[in-house]
Amino acid sequence: MLEISTFGGFSVRVDGKPLKGMGSNKAEALLVYLMLERRQHTRSELATLLWPESTEQHAAASLRVLLTILRKNLGDYLEISRDSAGIKPHASAYLDVNDLEEKLAGGEIEQALHLYQGDFLQGFQVQNSIEFEHWLQLQQER
């Protein structure tokens, strides 16, 4: 099972073990984005999200590298095609944000408060990615 914690920072566990070696904040940012925005995204959309000021070719090449890293570490949970990428629809994956929202919607306030360990992706930054930073700010406000 893939478990992602985003409150108060960022961590990833696979089958209960911490995942190390993704190598970049942009790979982690892409993973969180795909988990929270649970649908297939075009490669062009993802490249623009993370490299908005780069040329289309440079952004596409950089995205290929990140997708290779994610596939290597989390291939069982990802659906990556030539044109798009996303989390597999029926992947066994947990995201603390979704759990918190479900608990709040169900009136389980105490359990929701227990999940909250700090702001969403507190202290997390992605260089030269204005689009992602804007998305991050919206999620933090939400």
PDB file of N, CA and C in Angstrom, residues 7 36-37 95 97-98 100-101 104 120 135-142:
ATOM      1  N   PHE A   7       0.614  16.499   6.043  1.00  0.00           N
ATOM      2  CA  PHE A   7       0.403  17.499   7.089  1.00  0.00           C
ATOM      3  C   PHE A   7       1.664  17.647   7.927  1.00  0.00           C
ATOM      4  N   LEU A  36      -3.676  13.881  -5.128  1.00  0.00           N
ATOM      5  CA  LEU A  36      -4.779  14.751  -4.718  1.00  0.00           C
ATOM      6  C   LEU A  36      -5.742  15.024  -5.875  1.00  0.00           C
ATOM      7  N   GLU A  37      -5.218  15.149  -7.054  1.00  0.00           N
ATOM      8  CA  GLU A  37      -6.025  15.408  -8.251  1.00  0.00           C
ATOM      9  C   GLU A  37      -6.220  14.076  -8.979  1.00  0.00           C
ATOM     10  N   LEU A  95      -3.931   8.875   1.192  1.00  0.00           N
ATOM     11  CA  LEU A  95      -3.459  10.256   1.308  1.00  0.00           C
ATOM     12  C   LEU A  95      -4.139  10.874   2.520  1.00  0.00           C
ATOM     13  N   VAL A  97      -4.769  13.818   3.452  1.00  0.00           N
ATOM     14  CA  VAL A  97      -5.713  14.899   3.172  1.00  0.00           C
ATOM     15  C   VAL A  97      -7.099  14.327   2.896  1.00  0.00           C
ATOM     16  N   ASN A  98      -7.162  13.294   2.077  1.00  0.00           N
ATOM     17  CA  ASN A  98      -8.453  12.675   1.764  1.00  0.00           C
ATOM     18  C   ASN A  98      -9.086  12.073   3.014  1.00  0.00           C
ATOM     19  N   LEU A 100      -8.623  13.028   6.136  1.00  0.00           N
ATOM     20  CA  LEU A 100      -9.082  14.128   6.985  1.00  0.00           C
ATOM     21  C   LEU A 100     -10.422  14.666   6.482  1.00  0.00           C
ATOM     22  N   GLU A 101     -10.536  14.875   5.177  1.00  0.00           N
ATOM     23  CA  GLU A 101     -11.785  15.404   4.611  1.00  0.00           C
ATOM     24  C   GLU A 101     -12.948  14.446   4.830  1.00  0.00           C
ATOM     25  N   LEU A 104     -13.985  14.650   8.523  1.00  0.00           N
ATOM     26  CA  LEU A 104     -14.730  15.879   8.783  1.00  0.00           C
ATOM     27  C   LEU A 104     -16.150  15.781   8.227  1.00  0.00           C
ATOM     28  N   PHE A 120      -0.590  21.756   5.362  1.00  0.00           N
ATOM     29  CA  PHE A 120      -0.387  20.933   4.179  1.00  0.00           C
ATOM     30  C   PHE A 120       0.967  21.264   3.552  1.00  0.00           C
ATOM     31  N   TRP A 135      -0.883  26.345  -6.972  1.00  0.00           N
ATOM     32  CA  TRP A 135      -1.730  25.221  -6.615  1.00  0.00           C
ATOM     33  C   TRP A 135      -1.551  24.861  -5.135  1.00  0.00           C
ATOM     34  N   LEU A 136      -0.314  24.841  -4.689  1.00  0.00           N
ATOM     35  CA  LEU A 136       0.000  24.520  -3.292  1.00  0.00           C
ATOM     36  C   LEU A 136      -0.671  25.525  -2.338  1.00  0.00           C
ATOM     37  N   GLN A 137      -0.572  26.787  -2.671  1.00  0.00           N
ATOM     38  CA  GLN A 137      -1.174  27.815  -1.833  1.00  0.00           C
ATOM     39  C   GLN A 137      -2.691  27.637  -1.750  1.00  0.00           C
ATOM     40  N   LEU A 138      -3.331  27.315  -2.878  1.00  0.00           N
ATOM     41  CA  LEU A 138      -4.774  27.078  -2.880  1.00  0.00           C
ATOM     42  C   LEU A 138      -5.137  25.887  -2.001  1.00  0.00           C
ATOM     43  N   GLN A 139      -4.327  24.831  -2.069  1.00  0.00           N
ATOM     44  CA  GLN A 139      -4.596  23.645  -1.245  1.00  0.00           C
ATOM     45  C   GLN A 139      -4.396  23.948   0.239  1.00  0.00           C
ATOM     46  N   GLN A 140      -3.382  24.725   0.556  1.00  0.00           N
ATOM     47  CA  GLN A 140      -3.144  25.097   1.940  1.00  0.00           C
ATOM     48  C   GLN A 140      -4.295  25.937   2.498  1.00  0.00           C
ATOM     49  N   GLU A 141      -4.810  26.842   1.693  1.00  0.00           N
ATOM     50  CA  GLU A 141      -5.931  27.661   2.131  1.00  0.00           C
ATOM     51  C   GLU A 141      -7.202  26.828   2.317  1.00  0.00           C
ATOM     52  N   ARG A 142      -7.381  25.865   1.442  1.00  0.00           N
ATOM     53  CA  ARG A 142      -8.546  24.971   1.527  1.00  0.00           C
ATOM     54  C   ARG A 142      -8.489  24.158   2.803  1.00  0.00           C
TER      55      ARG A 142
END
